[in-house]
Short mmCIF file of C-alpha atoms in Angstrom, two decimals:
data_model
loop_
_atom_site.label_atom_id
_atom_site.label_comp_id
_atom_site.label_asym_id
_atom_site.label_seq_id
_atom_site.Cartn_x
_atom_site.Cartn_y
_atom_site.Cartn_z
CA MET A 1215 17.89 21.25 0.67
CA ALA A 1216 18.53 24.20 -1.62
CA ALA A 1217 14.81 24.32 -2.45
CA VAL A 1218 13.95 24.35 1.26
CA VAL A 1219 16.36 27.22 1.92
CA GLY A 1220 14.78 29.13 -0.94
CA MET A 1221 11.27 28.51 0.43
CA LEU A 1222 12.35 29.71 3.88
CA LEU A 1223 13.89 32.89 2.53
CA ALA A 1224 10.74 33.66 0.56
CA TYR A 1225 8.28 32.65 3.29
CA PRO A 1226 6.30 35.48 4.94
CA GLY A 1227 5.83 35.97 8.68
CA ARG A 1228 9.48 35.93 9.78
CA GLU A 1229 9.00 39.18 11.67
CA VAL A 1230 7.13 37.37 14.51
CA PHE A 1231 10.18 36.02 16.31
CA PRO A 1232 9.07 33.70 19.20
CA GLY A 1233 12.34 33.94 21.11
CA TRP A 1234 15.27 31.56 21.37
CA TRP A 1235 13.89 29.80 24.43
CA ALA A 1236 10.74 28.82 22.52
CA ILE A 1237 12.83 27.55 19.62
CA LEU A 1238 15.09 25.59 22.01
CA VAL A 1239 12.15 23.95 23.79
CA LEU A 1240 10.46 22.75 20.60
CA VAL A 1241 13.71 21.72 18.88
CA SER A 1242 14.76 19.70 21.94
CA VAL A 1243 11.44 17.84 22.27
CA SER A 1244 11.29 17.19 18.54
CA PHE A 1245 14.88 15.91 18.60
CA LEU A 1246 14.19 13.48 21.46
CA LEU A 1247 11.08 12.12 19.74
CA GLU A 1248 12.93 11.72 16.45
CA VAL A 1249 15.85 9.76 17.90
CA SER A 1250 13.34 7.36 19.50
CA SER A 1251 11.63 6.63 16.17
CA THR A 1252 10.54 3.10 15.24
CA GLN A 1253 11.01 1.12 12.03
CA LEU A 1254 8.09 1.07 9.61
CA ARG A 1255 6.88 -2.11 7.97
CA GLY A 1256 7.78 -0.91 4.48
CA GLY A 1257 11.50 -0.97 5.33
CA GLY A 1258 14.00 1.83 4.80
CA ALA A 1259 12.04 4.41 6.82
CA GLU A 1260 11.29 5.23 10.45
CA GLY A 1261 8.14 6.55 12.06
CA SER A 1262 7.97 8.98 14.99
CA ILE A 1263 5.52 11.42 16.54
CA SER A 1264 7.82 14.42 16.22
CA PHE A 1265 5.23 15.72 13.73
CA VAL A 1266 3.13 16.70 16.78
CA ILE A 1267 5.79 19.25 17.77
CA HIS A 1268 6.12 20.44 14.18
CA LEU A 1269 2.37 21.10 13.93
CA ALA A 1270 2.37 22.79 17.36
CA ALA A 1271 5.19 25.07 16.19
CA PHE A 1272 3.32 26.29 13.15
CA VAL A 1273 0.04 27.02 14.99
CA LEU A 1274 2.05 29.00 17.56
CA PHE A 1275 4.58 30.84 15.43
CA GLY A 1276 3.73 30.28 11.75
CA GLY A 1277 5.32 28.28 8.96
CA PHE A 1278 8.74 29.93 8.87
CA TRP A 1279 9.72 29.33 12.48
CA ALA A 1280 8.08 25.88 12.41
CA ALA A 1281 10.34 25.01 9.49
CA VAL A 1282 13.33 26.27 11.46
CA VAL A 1283 12.34 23.92 14.31
CA VAL A 1284 11.88 21.04 11.87
CA VAL A 1285 15.18 21.49 10.05
CA SER A 1286 17.19 22.03 13.24
CA SER A 1287 15.79 19.02 15.10
CA MET A 1288 15.90 16.73 12.06
CA ILE A 1289 19.49 17.52 11.15
CA ALA A 1290 20.54 17.02 14.78
CA SER A 1291 18.74 13.66 15.00
CA GLN A 1292 20.14 12.42 11.69
CA LEU A 1293 23.67 13.32 12.76
CA ALA A 1294 23.12 11.73 16.19
CA TRP A 1295 22.16 8.45 14.51
CA ARG A 1296 25.07 8.83 12.06
CA LYS A 1297 22.76 8.53 9.09
CA PRO A 1298 24.19 8.63 5.54
CA LEU A 1299 24.55 12.07 3.98
CA THR A 1300 21.60 11.40 1.66
CA ARG A 1301 19.30 10.99 4.66
CA VAL A 1302 20.82 13.95 6.49
CA VAL A 1303 19.76 16.05 3.51
CA PHE A 1304 16.52 14.31 2.46
CA ASN A 1305 14.76 13.79 5.79
CA PRO A 1306 14.98 17.40 7.08
CA SER A 1307 14.11 18.68 3.60
CA GLN A 1308 10.97 16.63 3.11
CA ARG A 1309 9.77 17.40 6.65
CA ALA A 1310 10.37 21.12 6.11
CA VAL A 1311 8.48 21.06 2.81
CA SER A 1312 5.65 19.17 4.55
CA ILE A 1313 5.28 21.75 7.33
CA LEU A 1314 5.53 24.68 4.89
CA VAL A 1315 2.80 23.16 2.72
CA ALA A 1316 0.69 22.57 5.85
CA ALA A 1317 1.16 26.18 6.98
CA ALA A 1318 0.36 27.47 3.49
CA THR A 1319 -2.81 25.36 3.43
CA TYR A 1320 -3.79 26.72 6.84
CA ALA A 1321 -3.26 30.31 5.71
CA ALA A 1322 -5.03 29.74 2.38
CA VAL A 1323 -8.29 28.85 4.13
CA GLY A 1324 -8.07 31.78 6.55
CA GLY A 1325 -6.47 30.23 9.64
CA LYS A 1326 -4.91 32.68 12.11
CA ILE A 1327 -1.57 32.53 13.95
CA PRO A 1328 -1.75 31.81 16.81
CA MET A 1329 -4.99 29.89 16.51
CA ARG A 1330 -8.03 31.76 17.76
CA VAL A 1331 -9.08 28.63 19.63
CA PHE A 1332 -6.49 29.55 22.27
CA GLY A 1333 -8.26 32.83 22.99
CA ALA A 1334 -5.40 35.29 22.95
CA GLU A 1335 -6.17 38.88 24.01
CA SER A 1336 -9.88 38.81 23.28
CA THR A 1337 -12.17 35.85 23.53
CA PRO A 1338 -12.87 34.71 19.96
CA LEU A 1339 -16.27 33.91 18.62
CA LEU A 1340 -17.10 30.22 18.58
CA LEU A 1341 -17.37 30.20 14.77
CA SER A 1342 -13.91 31.73 14.46
CA ALA A 1343 -12.43 29.05 16.70
CA LEU A 1344 -14.21 26.30 14.78
CA HIS A 1345 -12.96 27.80 11.53
CA ASP A 1346 -9.37 27.62 12.76
CA LEU A 1347 -9.88 24.03 13.90
CA GLY A 1348 -11.16 23.11 10.45
CA ALA A 1349 -8.21 24.87 8.86
CA PHE A 1350 -5.87 22.97 11.18
CA LEU A 1351 -7.39 19.63 10.10
CA LEU A 1352 -6.83 20.47 6.44
CA ALA A 1353 -3.26 21.53 7.23
CA THR A 1354 -2.66 18.25 9.05
CA LEU A 1355 -3.91 16.22 6.09
CA ALA A 1356 -1.65 18.23 3.79
CA TYR A 1357 1.34 17.56 6.07
CA ILE A 1358 0.64 13.81 6.20
CA ALA A 1359 0.08 13.63 2.44
CA VAL A 1360 3.32 15.38 1.49
CA ASN A 1361 5.36 13.52 4.10
CA SER A 1362 4.01 10.06 3.26
CA ILE A 1363 4.33 10.54 -0.50
CA ALA A 1364 7.92 11.81 -0.24
CA VAL A 1365 9.04 9.01 2.09
CA SER A 1366 7.24 6.29 0.13
CA MET A 1367 8.78 7.50 -3.14
CA ALA A 1368 12.26 7.43 -1.61
CA VAL A 1369 11.76 3.92 -0.19
CA ALA A 1370 10.22 2.66 -3.45
CA LEU A 1371 13.15 3.98 -5.50
CA SER A 1372 15.79 2.65 -3.12
CA SER A 1373 14.19 -0.80 -2.76
CA ASN A 1374 12.89 -1.13 -6.34
CA ARG A 1375 9.35 -1.72 -5.10
CA PRO A 1376 6.04 -0.33 -6.41
CA PHE A 1377 5.23 3.06 -4.88
CA GLY A 1378 1.61 2.08 -4.18
CA ASP A 1379 2.63 -0.99 -2.17
CA VAL A 1380 5.11 0.98 -0.06
CA TRP A 1381 2.64 3.81 0.57
CA LYS A 1382 -0.17 1.47 1.63
CA THR A 1383 2.15 -0.53 3.89
CA ASN A 1384 3.63 2.47 5.69
CA THR A 1385 0.67 4.89 5.69
CA LEU A 1386 -2.76 3.27 5.69
CA TRP A 1387 -2.09 1.21 8.82
CA ILE A 1388 -1.61 4.28 11.06
CA LEU A 1389 -3.30 7.02 9.02
CA GLY A 1390 -6.25 7.32 11.41
CA TYR A 1391 -3.93 7.36 14.40
CA ASP A 1392 -1.73 10.08 12.88
CA VAL A 1393 -4.75 12.29 12.21
CA GLY A 1394 -6.01 11.73 15.75
CA ALA A 1395 -2.60 12.25 17.34
CA SER A 1396 -2.20 15.53 15.47
CA SER A 1397 -4.81 17.04 17.81
CA LEU A 1398 -2.19 16.66 20.53
CA ALA A 1399 -0.34 19.51 18.81
CA LEU A 1400 -3.13 21.81 20.01
CA LEU A 1401 -2.64 20.62 23.58
CA VAL A 1402 1.12 21.11 23.31
CA ALA A 1403 0.60 24.65 21.99
CA TRP A 1404 -1.92 25.42 24.75
CA LEU A 1405 0.46 24.16 27.46
CA TYR A 1406 3.24 26.26 26.04
CA LEU A 1407 1.07 29.38 26.13
CA VAL A 1408 -0.12 28.63 29.68
CA PHE A 1409 3.41 28.42 31.01
CA ASP A 1410 4.75 31.29 28.92
CA ASP A 1411 4.49 34.23 31.31
CA PRO A 1412 6.79 37.08 32.40
CA ASN A 1413 7.78 35.25 35.61
CA GLY A 1414 9.94 32.76 33.73
CA LEU A 1415 7.52 29.86 34.15
CA SER A 1416 7.89 29.12 30.44
CA ARG A 1417 10.79 26.90 31.43
CA LEU A 1418 8.34 24.62 33.20
CA GLY A 1419 6.57 24.34 29.84
CA PHE A 1420 9.45 22.17 28.72
CA LEU A 1421 8.37 19.56 31.29
CA ALA A 1422 4.65 20.10 30.74
CA VAL A 1423 4.95 19.43 27.02
CA PHE A 1424 6.44 16.03 27.79
CA LEU A 1425 3.47 14.72 29.78
CA PRO A 1426 0.99 14.13 26.92
CA ILE A 1427 3.82 13.21 24.52
CA ILE A 1428 4.97 10.29 26.69
CA ALA A 1429 1.50 8.71 26.63
CA VAL A 1430 1.11 9.05 22.87
CA LYS A 1431 4.64 7.76 22.27
CA HIS A 1432 3.75 4.65 24.26
CA VAL A 1433 0.61 4.08 22.16
CA TYR A 1434 2.55 4.69 18.95
CA GLY A 1435 5.07 2.06 19.98
CA LYS A 1436 2.27 -0.44 20.65
CA LEU A 1437 0.78 0.29 17.24
CA ASN A 1438 4.10 -0.43 15.58
CA VAL A 1439 4.32 -3.74 17.47
CA LEU A 1440 0.84 -4.64 16.20
CA GLN A 1441 1.86 -3.45 12.75
CA SER A 1442 4.89 -5.75 12.82
CA LEU A 1443 2.77 -8.69 13.97
CA TYR A 1444 0.31 -7.97 11.18
CA GLY A 1445 3.22 -7.86 8.74
CA GLU A 1446 4.50 -11.21 9.95
CA LEU A 1447 1.02 -12.75 9.56
CA ASP A 1448 0.71 -11.20 6.11
CA ASP A 1449 4.12 -12.60 5.11
CA ALA A 1450 3.16 -16.03 6.45
CA TYR A 1451 -0.07 -15.92 4.45
CA ASP A 1452 1.89 -14.98 1.32
CA LYS A 1453 4.25 -17.92 1.88
CA LEU A 1454 1.28 -20.24 2.38
CA GLU A 1455 -0.29 -19.00 -0.86
CA GLN A 1456 3.02 -19.51 -2.64
CA ASN A 1457 3.19 -23.08 -1.35
CA VAL A 1458 -0.36 -23.67 -2.58
CA ARG A 1459 0.52 -22.34 -6.01
CA GLU A 1460 3.62 -24.54 -6.15
CA GLN A 1461 1.60 -27.61 -5.23
CA LEU A 1462 -1.04 -26.79 -7.84
CA ALA A 1463 1.72 -26.21 -10.41
CA MET A 1464 3.04 -29.70 -9.62
CA MET A 1465 -0.45 -31.07 -10.18
CA VAL A 1466 -0.55 -29.31 -13.54
CA LYS A 1467 2.80 -30.83 -14.49
CA SER A 1468 1.63 -34.30 -13.50
CA ILE A 1469 -1.45 -33.86 -15.70
CA GLU A 1470 0.59 -32.71 -18.67
CA ALA A 1471 3.01 -35.63 -18.18
CA ARG A 1472 0.17 -37.90 -19.32
CA ASP A 1473 -0.05 -36.08 -22.63
CA PRO A 1474 3.28 -35.12 -24.26
CA TYR A 1475 1.40 -33.08 -26.85
CA THR A 1476 0.23 -30.58 -24.23
CA SER A 1477 3.40 -30.42 -22.12
CA GLY A 1478 3.80 -26.88 -20.78
CA HIS A 1479 0.35 -25.94 -22.08
CA SER A 1480 -1.00 -24.42 -18.83
CA ARG A 1481 2.16 -22.43 -18.25
CA ARG A 1482 2.06 -21.02 -21.78
CA VAL A 1483 -1.64 -20.17 -21.44
CA SER A 1484 -0.87 -18.44 -18.14
CA ILE A 1485 1.91 -16.33 -19.69
CA LEU A 1486 -0.20 -15.36 -22.69
CA SER A 1487 -3.27 -14.61 -20.55
CA LYS A 1488 -1.23 -12.32 -18.33
CA ALA A 1489 0.12 -10.50 -21.39
CA ILE A 1490 -3.42 -9.99 -22.73
CA ALA A 1491 -4.65 -8.78 -19.32
CA VAL A 1492 -1.77 -6.30 -18.99
CA ASP A 1493 -2.22 -5.06 -22.55
CA SER A 1494 -5.94 -4.58 -21.84
CA GLY A 1495 -5.11 -2.18 -19.00
CA LEU A 1496 -6.50 -4.30 -16.16
CA SER A 1497 -5.51 -3.55 -12.56
CA ASN A 1498 -2.62 -5.44 -10.95
CA ASP A 1499 -5.03 -7.47 -8.81
CA LEU A 1500 -7.07 -8.54 -11.84
CA VAL A 1501 -3.92 -9.40 -13.79
CA ASP A 1502 -2.82 -11.67 -10.93
CA GLU A 1503 -6.24 -13.33 -10.81
CA VAL A 1504 -6.24 -13.97 -14.56
CA GLU A 1505 -2.70 -15.38 -14.40
CA ASN A 1506 -3.61 -17.75 -11.55
CA ALA A 1507 -6.83 -18.88 -13.21
CA ALA A 1508 -5.03 -19.54 -16.48
CA LEU A 1509 -2.38 -21.65 -14.76
CA LEU A 1510 -5.09 -23.73 -13.07
CA HIS A 1511 -7.69 -23.86 -15.83
CA ASP A 1512 -7.10 -27.58 -16.59
CA VAL A 1513 -6.20 -28.80 -13.09
CA GLY A 1514 -9.39 -30.91 -12.94
CA LYS A 1515 -7.86 -33.26 -15.49
CA ILE A 1516 -5.96 -34.84 -12.58
CA HIS A 1517 -9.04 -37.07 -12.08
CA ALA A 1518 -8.58 -40.65 -13.27
CA GLU A 1519 -11.36 -40.61 -15.87
CA PHE A 1520 -9.40 -38.16 -18.01
CA ALA A 1521 -6.19 -40.23 -18.18
CA PRO A 1522 -7.22 -42.47 -21.14
CA LEU A 1523 -8.69 -39.48 -22.96
CA LEU A 1524 -5.52 -37.44 -22.67
CA SER A 1525 -3.34 -40.26 -23.97
CA LYS A 1526 -5.65 -41.27 -26.79
CA GLU A 1527 -4.36 -40.74 -30.33
CA GLY A 1528 -6.96 -39.34 -32.66
CA LYS A 1529 -10.20 -37.51 -32.03
CA LEU A 1530 -12.50 -38.34 -29.12
CA SER A 1531 -15.83 -40.08 -29.60
CA PRO A 1532 -19.02 -38.14 -28.74
CA GLU A 1533 -19.26 -40.04 -25.43
CA GLU A 1534 -15.61 -39.35 -24.61
CA TRP A 1535 -16.08 -35.71 -25.54
CA GLU A 1536 -18.95 -35.39 -23.04
CA VAL A 1537 -16.64 -36.71 -20.33
CA MET A 1538 -13.88 -34.32 -21.37
CA LYS A 1539 -16.26 -31.37 -21.18
CA THR A 1540 -16.67 -31.96 -17.44
CA HIS A 1541 -13.05 -30.97 -16.78
CA ALA A 1542 -13.87 -27.25 -16.51
CA ALA A 1543 -16.31 -27.76 -13.63
CA LYS A 1544 -13.99 -30.26 -11.94
CA SER A 1545 -11.10 -27.81 -12.24
CA ALA A 1546 -13.23 -25.10 -10.61
CA GLU A 1547 -14.13 -27.45 -7.76
CA LEU A 1548 -10.46 -28.10 -7.01
CA VAL A 1549 -9.56 -24.41 -7.26
CA GLY A 1550 -12.42 -23.55 -4.89
CA LEU A 1551 -10.82 -25.65 -2.16
CA PHE A 1552 -8.49 -22.70 -1.60
CA SER A 1553 -10.29 -19.67 -0.20
CA ARG A 1554 -7.92 -17.19 -1.88
CA PHE A 1555 -9.02 -18.48 -5.31
CA ARG A 1556 -12.77 -18.35 -4.71
CA GLY A 1557 -14.63 -15.72 -6.66
CA HIS A 1558 -13.23 -14.39 -9.92
CA VAL A 1559 -10.41 -16.96 -10.20
CA GLN A 1560 -12.74 -19.91 -9.65
CA ASP A 1561 -15.38 -18.46 -12.01
CA SER A 1562 -12.75 -17.86 -14.70
CA VAL A 1563 -11.64 -21.49 -14.46
CA ARG A 1564 -15.20 -22.82 -14.55
CA HIS A 1565 -16.24 -20.83 -17.60
CA HIS A 1566 -13.10 -20.82 -19.77
CA HIS A 1567 -14.88 -22.94 -22.41
CA GLU A 1568 -17.97 -20.74 -22.71
CA ARG A 1569 -18.57 -19.10 -26.09
CA TRP A 1570 -19.75 -15.61 -27.00
CA ASP A 1571 -22.69 -17.13 -28.91
CA GLY A 1572 -23.79 -19.21 -25.91
CA LEU A 1573 -22.84 -22.60 -27.41
CA GLY A 1574 -19.99 -23.30 -24.98
CA TYR A 1575 -19.92 -25.26 -21.73
CA PRO A 1576 -20.55 -25.95 -18.87
CA SER A 1577 -23.29 -23.30 -18.38
CA GLY A 1578 -23.99 -22.01 -21.88
CA LEU A 1579 -23.19 -18.41 -20.92
CA SER A 1580 -23.03 -15.83 -23.69
CA GLY A 1581 -21.63 -12.35 -24.27
CA GLU A 1582 -20.69 -10.34 -21.22
CA GLU A 1583 -22.25 -12.96 -18.94
CA ILE A 1584 -18.92 -14.77 -19.33
CA PRO A 1585 -16.39 -13.62 -16.69
CA LEU A 1586 -13.69 -11.40 -18.18
CA GLY A 1587 -10.91 -13.73 -17.00
CA ALA A 1588 -12.61 -16.68 -18.68
CA ARG A 1589 -12.79 -14.80 -21.99
CA ILE A 1590 -9.08 -14.01 -21.83
CA ILE A 1591 -8.18 -17.61 -20.96
CA MET A 1592 -10.35 -18.90 -23.84
CA ILE A 1593 -8.36 -16.77 -26.31
CA ALA A 1594 -4.99 -17.81 -24.88
CA ASP A 1595 -6.06 -21.48 -24.63
CA THR A 1596 -7.25 -21.52 -28.25
CA ILE A 1597 -4.09 -19.85 -29.57
CA ASP A 1598 -1.87 -22.35 -27.75
CA ALA A 1599 -3.96 -25.30 -28.97
CA MET A 1600 -3.70 -24.18 -32.59
CA THR A 1601 0.03 -23.44 -32.49
CA THR A 1602 1.17 -26.75 -30.94
CA ASP A 1603 1.28 -30.27 -32.40
CA ARG A 1604 -1.65 -32.53 -31.65
CA PRO A 1605 -2.09 -36.30 -32.27
CA TYR A 1606 -4.53 -35.59 -35.09
CA ARG A 1607 -2.72 -32.63 -36.73
CA LYS A 1608 0.48 -30.62 -36.80
CA ALA A 1609 0.78 -27.15 -35.34
CA LEU A 1610 -0.65 -24.34 -37.38
CA SER A 1611 1.44 -21.32 -38.28
CA PHE A 1612 0.80 -18.21 -36.25
CA ASP A 1613 -0.64 -16.47 -39.31
#
C-alpha cells in the first residue's frame, strides 16, 4: 500500500480533475460490481468485471484518477465483505498497480487522454483513433497480466500450490473473455461523455453505465458456472486416473509377490527414474510420464506364462529367455488400455529393454530412436537389478 501511495504521489496528470460527481459515479459502479464477485476455480480469489470501470476511468481521466477510483472502490468492497486486513491492503494495492501500469503502457505508445476515438472538440483522423485503440489493447493486456500474476502469486503462496497451476486455472479459462469484455470500457466511457453536459444530465449517466454492465455481468456469471463444471469434470477425471494407477499398482504388487527377489522392484525403479528425470531438467509433465511408465514397465508379467519363470531359481534357458523377452510388449499392451497412458508412457514401457547399440528388444531400436523415458527406465531398472539379491547371485555393491 505504501508503494501505491508513492506511485500516486509521483504520477503525472493530476491537474485534470474530473469532478467529484464523476469520481462518485465510477466508484459506486465499481463497488457494486466488486461486491458481486464470483469465486474462481483456483480457490482463494474472486473474479469480477469491475476492471471494466477501472479501464474506463483511465481512458477518460488518466492513470492517477483511475487509481483513485480503484483504491476507493476496492477498499470499500473489502470492508463491506469484512475481509481480513491482508486482503484489505493487498487487493486494492494490486489493482491500483495494475491500472497504473496499464495507463503507463498506454501513454508510452502515444495514447491520448481522453481517447481520440471519442472525438472530443475536433473530429480525429481515422489513423489517430485506430492508434489509440491499439494503445488501449496493449494497456488492457498489461492490466490483465499484472493483475493475474499478482493474484496467482498470492494464492499460490497461501495454498502452497505451484504458481503455474494456479495461474492457468484462474486465467487461461477466461482470458479471451476478459480481453473482449475490456472493450466495454470504451462504451462505458462514451456513455459517460454523452450524458455529461451542462444541463446536469450526467446524473443519468449513472443509470446508462449500468445497462451494458448488467448484460456482461450475466455472461460472466455463466462463464464461472461453466468453469466450475469444467473443474468438477477435471477433478473427477483426476480421481479416475488415480484409481487406475492404484489398480495398476496392485497388479504390480501381485506380480512381485510371485518373486520375493524382486519385491518392490517397480516402485524403486519408479522413484529412481523420477529422480533421474528431475535431475535432467525435464518438464513436470515429462517427469510424471517417466514416473508412471517406470512404475508400469513390468506390468505385463501378470500373464500366466511368466509365473514359472519368475519363481525359477537359477538362470533361464534360451527358450525361457525368449518368452521372458515378450514381457515388454505385453506390458505396453496393458498400459495402452488406458487412454491417458497412450503415447510416450506406452512407448517408454514397450522399449525399456532396447539398447543404444541396437541389440535390445523388442524392436532393436538404437541411439536416439529409443524414447527418452525408455532410456531413463533402462538405467534405473539395471541399477536396481544389480543392487538387489537374485537367485543366482548376491547384490552388488553400489560402487
